[in-house]
Short mmCIF file of the C-alpha atoms (twelve columns), coordinates in Angstrom:
data_MODEL
# 
_entry.id   MODEL 
# 
loop_
_atom_site.group_PDB 
_atom_site.id 
_atom_site.type_symbol 
_atom_site.label_atom_id 
_atom_site.label_alt_id 
_atom_site.label_comp_id 
_atom_site.label_asym_id 
_atom_site.label_seq_id 
_atom_site.Cartn_x 
_atom_site.Cartn_y 
_atom_site.Cartn_z 
_atom_site.pdbx_PDB_model_num 
ATOM 1   C CA . LYS A 1   -17.596 0.872   54.263  1 
ATOM 2   C CA . VAL A 2   -19.019 -2.388  52.321  1 
ATOM 3   C CA . GLY A 3   -16.474 -4.510  51.460  1 
ATOM 4   C CA . GLY A 4   -16.184 -8.291  50.421  1 
ATOM 5   C CA . ARG A 5   -19.186 -10.155 48.339  1 
ATOM 6   C CA . ALA A 6   -21.458 -7.143  50.050  1 
ATOM 7   C CA . ALA A 7   -19.471 -4.620  47.919  1 
ATOM 8   C CA . VAL A 8   -19.705 -6.509  44.528  1 
ATOM 9   C CA . ASP A 9   -23.807 -7.008  45.080  1 
ATOM 10  C CA . PHE A 10  -24.236 -3.208  46.035  1 
ATOM 11  C CA . GLY A 11  -21.785 -1.810  42.903  1 
ATOM 12  C CA . LEU A 12  -24.426 -4.517  40.486  1 
ATOM 13  C CA . THR A 13  -27.234 -3.611  42.224  1 
ATOM 14  C CA . LEU A 14  -26.313 0.358   41.577  1 
ATOM 15  C CA . ALA A 15  -24.966 0.113   38.383  1 
ATOM 16  C CA . ALA A 16  -28.141 -1.377  37.274  1 
ATOM 17  C CA . ASP A 17  -30.633 1.706   38.962  1 
ATOM 18  C CA . THR A 18  -31.785 3.207   35.837  1 
ATOM 19  C CA . LYS A 19  -33.025 6.498   38.472  1 
ATOM 20  C CA . ALA A 20  -29.642 6.758   39.628  1 
ATOM 21  C CA . LYS A 21  -27.259 8.729   37.730  1 
ATOM 22  C CA . GLU A 22  -25.097 7.635   34.552  1 
ATOM 23  C CA . ASP A 23  -22.188 8.650   36.313  1 
ATOM 24  C CA . ARG A 24  -22.889 7.327   39.634  1 
ATOM 25  C CA . ARG A 25  -23.410 3.778   37.647  1 
ATOM 26  C CA . ALA A 26  -20.306 4.040   35.503  1 
ATOM 27  C CA . TRP A 27  -18.500 4.959   39.244  1 
ATOM 28  C CA . ALA A 28  -20.136 1.656   40.331  1 
ATOM 29  C CA . LEU A 29  -18.942 -0.879  37.805  1 
ATOM 30  C CA . ALA A 30  -15.277 1.149   37.558  1 
ATOM 31  C CA . SER A 31  -15.142 -0.203  41.205  1 
ATOM 32  C CA . LEU A 32  -15.773 -3.769  40.609  1 
ATOM 33  C CA . GLU A 33  -12.672 -3.926  38.300  1 
ATOM 34  C CA . LEU A 34  -11.334 -7.350  38.595  1 
ATOM 35  C CA . ARG A 35  -13.667 -8.105  41.193  1 
ATOM 36  C CA . LEU A 36  -16.387 -10.437 39.679  1 
ATOM 37  C CA . ASP A 37  -16.431 -13.994 40.452  1 
ATOM 38  C CA . PRO A 38  -16.729 -15.217 36.919  1 
ATOM 39  C CA . GLN A 39  -17.597 -18.883 38.717  1 
ATOM 40  C CA . ASN A 40  -20.642 -17.163 40.326  1 
ATOM 41  C CA . ALA A 41  -23.901 -16.847 37.691  1 
ATOM 42  C CA . ASP A 42  -25.494 -14.193 39.128  1 
ATOM 43  C CA . ASP A 43  -22.346 -12.175 38.489  1 
ATOM 44  C CA . VAL A 44  -22.393 -13.046 34.692  1 
ATOM 45  C CA . LYS A 45  -26.024 -12.932 34.506  1 
ATOM 46  C CA . ARG A 46  -26.662 -9.421  36.388  1 
ATOM 47  C CA . VAL A 47  -23.324 -7.751  34.474  1 
ATOM 48  C CA . PHE A 48  -24.852 -8.684  31.458  1 
ATOM 49  C CA . ALA A 49  -28.087 -7.614  31.839  1 
ATOM 50  C CA . ILE A 50  -26.319 -4.045  32.505  1 
ATOM 51  C CA . ALA A 51  -24.387 -4.499  29.208  1 
ATOM 52  C CA . THR A 52  -27.741 -5.289  26.742  1 
ATOM 53  C CA . SER A 53  -29.772 -2.645  28.336  1 
ATOM 54  C CA . ASP A 54  -31.023 0.825   27.549  1 
ATOM 55  C CA . ALA A 55  -27.882 1.747   29.769  1 
ATOM 56  C CA . PRO A 56  -26.234 5.435   29.028  1 
ATOM 57  C CA . PRO A 57  -23.056 4.732   26.850  1 
ATOM 58  C CA . LYS A 58  -20.739 5.121   30.060  1 
ATOM 59  C CA . VAL A 59  -22.630 2.551   31.830  1 
ATOM 60  C CA . LEU A 60  -22.652 0.352   28.697  1 
ATOM 61  C CA . ASP A 61  -19.361 1.210   28.600  1 
ATOM 62  C CA . MET A 62  -17.939 -0.068  31.884  1 
ATOM 63  C CA . ALA A 63  -20.283 -3.198  32.191  1 
ATOM 64  C CA . PHE A 64  -18.121 -4.432  28.677  1 
ATOM 65  C CA . GLY A 65  -15.017 -3.705  30.608  1 
ATOM 66  C CA . ARG A 66  -15.994 -6.201  33.434  1 
ATOM 67  C CA . ILE A 67  -17.056 -8.898  30.863  1 
ATOM 68  C CA . SER A 68  -13.727 -8.557  29.074  1 
ATOM 69  C CA . GLU A 69  -12.122 -9.349  32.592  1 
ATOM 70  C CA . MET A 70  -13.600 -12.794 32.337  1 
ATOM 71  C CA . PRO A 71  -12.583 -16.625 31.441  1 
ATOM 72  C CA . ARG A 72  -13.090 -16.744 27.551  1 
ATOM 73  C CA . LYS A 73  -14.950 -20.104 28.688  1 
ATOM 74  C CA . ILE A 74  -17.059 -18.808 30.683  1 
ATOM 75  C CA . ALA A 75  -17.947 -15.133 28.654  1 
ATOM 76  C CA . ILE A 76  -17.759 -16.669 24.888  1 
ATOM 77  C CA . GLU A 77  -21.358 -17.933 24.614  1 
ATOM 78  C CA . LYS A 78  -22.858 -14.603 26.359  1 
ATOM 79  C CA . LEU A 79  -21.325 -12.390 24.268  1 
ATOM 80  C CA . TYR A 80  -22.373 -14.363 20.703  1 
ATOM 81  C CA . GLU A 81  -25.953 -14.378 22.297  1 
ATOM 82  C CA . THR A 82  -25.428 -10.274 22.807  1 
ATOM 83  C CA . MET A 83  -24.152 -10.073 19.296  1 
ATOM 84  C CA . LYS A 84  -27.828 -11.080 17.819  1 
ATOM 85  C CA . SER A 85  -28.624 -7.608  19.345  1 
ATOM 86  C CA . ASP A 86  -30.517 -5.267  17.206  1 
ATOM 87  C CA . LYS A 87  -28.134 -2.324  18.457  1 
ATOM 88  C CA . TRP A 88  -25.092 -2.544  16.371  1 
ATOM 89  C CA . LYS A 89  -22.699 -0.972  18.810  1 
ATOM 90  C CA . VAL A 90  -24.136 -2.900  21.388  1 
ATOM 91  C CA . ARG A 91  -22.868 -5.946  18.592  1 
ATOM 92  C CA . ARG A 92  -19.603 -4.221  18.203  1 
ATOM 93  C CA . GLN A 93  -18.365 -4.387  21.718  1 
ATOM 94  C CA . ALA A 94  -19.964 -7.574  22.159  1 
ATOM 95  C CA . GLY A 95  -17.855 -8.812  19.279  1 
ATOM 96  C CA . VAL A 96  -14.594 -6.560  19.510  1 
ATOM 97  C CA . ILE A 97  -14.354 -8.726  23.238  1 
ATOM 98  C CA . ALA A 98  -14.913 -12.201 21.493  1 
ATOM 99  C CA . ILE A 99  -12.422 -11.282 18.809  1 
ATOM 100 C CA . ARG A 100 -9.795  -10.021 21.670  1 
ATOM 101 C CA . MET A 101 -10.873 -13.284 24.023  1 
ATOM 102 C CA . SER A 102 -9.968  -15.456 20.970  1 
ATOM 103 C CA . GLU A 103 -7.548  -16.525 18.431  1 
ATOM 104 C CA . MET A 104 -6.315  -16.733 14.466  1 
ATOM 105 C CA . LYS A 105 -7.966  -20.563 14.797  1 
ATOM 106 C CA . ASP A 106 -11.060 -18.900 16.447  1 
ATOM 107 C CA . VAL A 107 -12.149 -17.112 13.067  1 
ATOM 108 C CA . ASP A 108 -14.877 -19.444 11.773  1 
ATOM 109 C CA . GLU A 109 -16.929 -19.812 15.072  1 
ATOM 110 C CA . PHE A 110 -16.838 -15.600 15.180  1 
ATOM 111 C CA . MET A 111 -17.598 -15.218 11.544  1 
ATOM 112 C CA . SER A 112 -20.535 -17.763 12.143  1 
ATOM 113 C CA . LYS A 113 -21.882 -15.679 13.950  1 
ATOM 114 C CA . LEU A 114 -22.422 -13.049 11.720  1 
ATOM 115 C CA . PRO A 115 -25.674 -12.864 10.069  1 
ATOM 116 C CA . GLU A 116 -25.893 -15.218 7.476   1 
ATOM 117 C CA . LYS A 117 -29.035 -13.780 5.568   1 
ATOM 118 C CA . GLU A 118 -30.131 -10.395 6.186   1 
ATOM 119 C CA . ALA A 119 -27.505 -8.062  6.744   1 
ATOM 120 C CA . LYS A 120 -29.667 -5.380  7.207   1 
ATOM 121 C CA . GLY A 121 -28.517 -2.650  10.086  1 
ATOM 122 C CA . PHE A 122 -24.780 -4.118  9.769   1 
ATOM 123 C CA . ALA A 123 -22.927 -1.258  10.568  1 
ATOM 124 C CA . ARG A 124 -19.513 0.140   8.611   1 
ATOM 125 C CA . GLU A 125 -17.919 0.967   11.594  1 
ATOM 126 C CA . GLU A 126 -18.817 -2.670  13.337  1 
ATOM 127 C CA . ALA A 127 -17.516 -4.028  10.465  1 
ATOM 128 C CA . ARG A 128 -14.459 -1.992  10.414  1 
ATOM 129 C CA . ALA A 129 -13.632 -3.161  14.212  1 
ATOM 130 C CA . TYR A 130 -13.885 -6.532  13.297  1 
ATOM 131 C CA . GLY A 131 -11.401 -6.550  10.594  1 
ATOM 132 C CA . ALA A 132 -8.941  -4.763  12.735  1 
ATOM 133 C CA . TYR A 133 -9.023  -6.838  15.562  1 
ATOM 134 C CA . ILE A 134 -9.174  -9.547  13.750  1 
ATOM 135 C CA . GLY A 135 -5.977  -8.624  11.896  1 
ATOM 136 C CA . SER A 136 -4.228  -8.423  15.589  1 
ATOM 137 C CA . MET A 137 -5.048  -11.813 16.796  1 
ATOM 138 C CA . LYS A 138 -2.302  -14.115 17.724  1 
ATOM 139 C CA . ASN A 139 -0.678  -16.932 15.914  1 
ATOM 140 C CA . GLY A 140 -2.105  -17.193 12.426  1 
ATOM 141 C CA . ASP A 141 -2.385  -14.907 9.556   1 
ATOM 142 C CA . PRO A 142 -4.949  -13.044 8.691   1 
ATOM 143 C CA . ARG A 143 -5.049  -13.051 5.492   1 
ATOM 144 C CA . LYS A 144 -5.554  -16.876 5.262   1 
ATOM 145 C CA . ALA A 145 -8.126  -16.555 7.621   1 
ATOM 146 C CA . LEU A 146 -10.445 -14.358 5.629   1 
ATOM 147 C CA . GLU A 147 -9.676  -15.490 2.364   1 
ATOM 148 C CA . LYS A 148 -12.672 -17.537 2.039   1 
ATOM 149 C CA . TYR A 149 -14.873 -14.938 3.009   1 
ATOM 150 C CA . MET A 150 -14.538 -12.393 0.018   1 
ATOM 151 C CA . ALA A 151 -15.923 -14.903 -1.713  1 
ATOM 152 C CA . PRO A 152 -19.042 -14.011 -3.722  1 
ATOM 153 C CA . GLU A 153 -21.038 -16.877 -2.269  1 
ATOM 154 C CA . ALA A 154 -20.189 -15.841 1.616   1 
ATOM 155 C CA . PRO A 155 -22.952 -14.199 3.631   1 
ATOM 156 C CA . VAL A 156 -22.294 -10.226 2.715   1 
ATOM 157 C CA . SER A 157 -21.683 -9.671  6.583   1 
ATOM 158 C CA . GLN A 158 -18.719 -11.980 6.618   1 
ATOM 159 C CA . ARG A 159 -17.357 -9.999  3.068   1 
ATOM 160 C CA . ALA A 160 -17.955 -6.982  4.826   1 
ATOM 161 C CA . VAL A 161 -15.584 -7.779  7.697   1 
ATOM 162 C CA . ALA A 162 -13.044 -9.445  5.371   1 
ATOM 163 C CA . PHE A 163 -12.802 -6.198  3.192   1 
ATOM 164 C CA . SER A 164 -12.529 -4.029  6.056   1 
ATOM 165 C CA . PHE A 165 -9.915  -5.894  6.918   1 
ATOM 166 C CA . TYR A 166 -7.725  -4.551  4.175   1 
ATOM 167 C CA . ARG A 167 -8.784  -1.120  4.710   1 
ATOM 168 C CA . THR A 168 -7.403  -0.937  8.138   1 
ATOM 169 C CA . ASP A 169 -4.415  -3.760  7.463   1 
ATOM 170 C CA . GLY A 170 -3.886  -3.768  3.680   1 
ATOM 171 C CA . LYS A 171 -0.729  -3.363  2.076   1 
ATOM 172 C CA . GLU A 172 0.307   -2.362  -1.341  1 
ATOM 173 C CA . SER A 173 1.127   -5.912  -1.800  1 
ATOM 174 C CA . ASP A 174 -2.156  -6.663  -1.685  1 
ATOM 175 C CA . LEU A 175 -3.843  -4.332  -4.394  1 
ATOM 176 C CA . ALA A 176 -3.260  -6.979  -7.035  1 
ATOM 177 C CA . LYS A 177 -5.598  -9.399  -5.857  1 
ATOM 178 C CA . LEU A 178 -7.821  -6.918  -4.703  1 
ATOM 179 C CA . ALA A 179 -8.398  -5.641  -8.195  1 
ATOM 180 C CA . GLY A 180 -10.309 -8.447  -8.761  1 
ATOM 181 C CA . PHE A 181 -13.319 -7.201  -6.705  1 
ATOM 182 C CA . GLU A 182 -13.277 -3.566  -8.559  1 
ATOM 183 C CA . ALA A 183 -16.160 -4.858  -10.420 1 
ATOM 184 C CA . ASP A 184 -18.082 -7.037  -7.242  1 
ATOM 185 C CA . LYS A 185 -21.888 -6.300  -8.418  1 
ATOM 186 C CA . VAL A 186 -22.562 -7.979  -4.775  1 
ATOM 187 C CA . ALA A 187 -25.098 -5.622  -2.828  1 
ATOM 188 C CA . MET A 188 -23.500 -3.921  0.294   1 
ATOM 189 C CA . PRO A 189 -24.929 -4.635  3.821   1 
ATOM 190 C CA . VAL A 190 -27.261 -1.389  4.366   1 
ATOM 191 C CA . CYS A 191 -27.213 0.332   7.779   1 
ATOM 192 C CA . GLU A 192 -29.422 3.401   8.042   1 
ATOM 193 C CA . GLY A 193 -28.401 5.431   11.295  1 
ATOM 194 C CA . ASP A 194 -25.693 7.784   11.892  1 
ATOM 195 C CA . ASP A 195 -22.697 8.636   9.507   1 
ATOM 196 C CA . GLU A 196 -20.369 5.616   11.513  1 
ATOM 197 C CA . CYS A 197 -23.476 3.182   10.482  1 
ATOM 198 C CA . LYS A 198 -23.775 4.196   6.598   1 
ATOM 199 C CA . TRP A 199 -21.665 2.719   4.528   1 
ATOM 200 C CA . THR A 200 -19.844 5.679   2.992   1 
ATOM 201 C CA . CYS A 201 -16.847 6.922   1.523   1 
ATOM 202 C CA . ASP A 202 -15.215 10.192  1.172   1 
ATOM 203 C CA . VAL A 203 -14.386 10.204  -2.875  1 
ATOM 204 C CA . PRO A 204 -13.310 13.073  -5.126  1 
ATOM 205 C CA . LYS A 205 -15.774 15.373  -6.614  1 
ATOM 206 C CA . ASP A 206 -13.590 15.695  -9.505  1 
ATOM 207 C CA . GLU A 207 -10.602 13.918  -10.440 1 
ATOM 208 C CA . LYS A 208 -8.557  16.920  -10.950 1 
ATOM 209 C CA . LYS A 209 -9.080  17.705  -7.754  1 
ATOM 210 C CA . PRO A 210 -8.722  15.007  -5.305  1 
ATOM 211 C CA . GLU A 211 -8.409  16.971  -2.365  1 
ATOM 212 C CA . GLU A 212 -12.272 18.004  -3.190  1 
ATOM 213 C CA . THR A 213 -14.424 15.031  -1.553  1 
ATOM 214 C CA . GLU A 214 -17.789 13.922  -0.922  1 
ATOM 215 C CA . SER A 215 -19.857 11.413  0.725   1 
ATOM 216 C CA . LYS A 216 -20.580 8.119   -1.613  1 
ATOM 217 C CA . GLU A 217 -22.909 5.184   -0.470  1 
ATOM 218 C CA . MET A 218 -20.859 2.542   -1.773  1 
ATOM 219 C CA . LYS A 219 -23.965 -0.032  -3.087  1 
ATOM 220 C CA . THR A 220 -21.803 -3.235  -3.955  1 
ATOM 221 C CA . PHE A 221 -18.636 -4.477  -2.739  1 
ATOM 222 C CA . GLY A 222 -17.107 -3.139  -6.139  1 
ATOM 223 C CA . ASP A 223 -17.956 0.460   -4.995  1 
ATOM 224 C CA . PHE A 224 -15.953 -0.180  -1.535  1 
ATOM 225 C CA . VAL A 225 -13.097 -1.728  -2.934  1 
ATOM 226 C CA . LYS A 226 -12.787 1.052   -5.566  1 
ATOM 227 C CA . TYR A 227 -13.678 3.830   -3.343  1 
ATOM 228 C CA . CYS A 228 -12.677 2.957   -0.347  1 
ATOM 229 C CA . VAL A 229 -10.439 0.305   0.547   1 
ATOM 230 C CA . VAL A 230 -8.013  0.981   -2.339  1 
ATOM 231 C CA . PRO A 231 -7.494  4.490   -1.589  1 
ATOM 232 C CA . THR A 232 -6.898  4.110   1.740   1 
ATOM 233 C CA . ILE A 233 -4.264  1.639   0.993   1 
ATOM 234 C CA . LYS A 234 -2.602  3.827   -1.616  1 
ATOM 235 C CA . TRP A 235 -2.920  6.929   0.861   1 
ATOM 236 C CA . ARG A 236 -1.347  4.766   3.894   1 
ATOM 237 C CA . ALA A 237 1.780   3.742   1.775   1 
ATOM 238 C CA . ALA A 238 2.238   6.847   0.453   1 
ATOM 239 C CA . SER A 239 2.355   8.407   4.118   1 
ATOM 240 C CA . GLU A 240 4.195   5.749   5.563   1 
ATOM 241 C CA . LYS A 241 7.122   6.469   2.281   1 
ATOM 242 C CA . ALA A 242 7.014   9.757   2.914   1 
ATOM 243 C CA . ALA A 243 7.842   9.488   7.028   1 
ATOM 244 C CA . ALA A 244 10.582  7.300   6.094   1 
ATOM 245 C CA . ASP A 245 11.999  9.352   3.766   1 
ATOM 246 C CA . LYS A 246 11.505  12.216  5.993   1 
ATOM 247 C CA . LYS A 247 13.535  10.004  8.902   1 
ATOM 248 C CA . GLY A 248 15.919  9.127   6.159   1 
ATOM 249 C CA . ASP A 249 16.721  13.298  5.511   1 
ATOM 250 C CA . LYS A 250 17.262  13.886  9.216   1 
ATOM 251 C CA . LYS A 251 20.360  11.183  9.286   1 
# 
């Protein structure tokens, strides 16, 4: 039986072994829950190497799980460095952990790590995840923190995150503010890949038959606000009202 420091070394070695089966590698990382030493530079280096490798999804998920257990001051810069990856799902995992380790006062720091000039490859579900987790940050108001990133002159990746927050957490009271962006002609990010990557939304084929939808590419921020953000807010408000009415009927 291997224990202590030897067990950690064994687990990291097995997890990094590209010849080992995916389940064994993932199990090795699972066995290291709360056992990595964040003060040990080698532990930190090795688990980040696994998280940024071409390992199978289960292995990457477990590696990021171990990273999420580290103190912010140890992991944050390495997470930001990982966000430079050209693989959007790796960026998303690193970015979400960085947000979860942070508070509202850190939003500007996080947003500064997003692409400022070139947003090619910046995925729809990446932006949605960042927006949603910023909405759950402590000690602050996400609307105030994200307001400046909605401006047309802000980098498109930052705008995409700001508007994605409203798609996830927007309320009817936000609709008046969002209406001013429905004519926005600034181009959206472009992400070629699977459905989670592409900036598309399901929109009605015919206004008279809203239940029949088709996937539509969102080419501008105006498109995104008009066809994705606003309808989602309205649908969510209607669903919440219907649930409340139903609950009231039962009393």
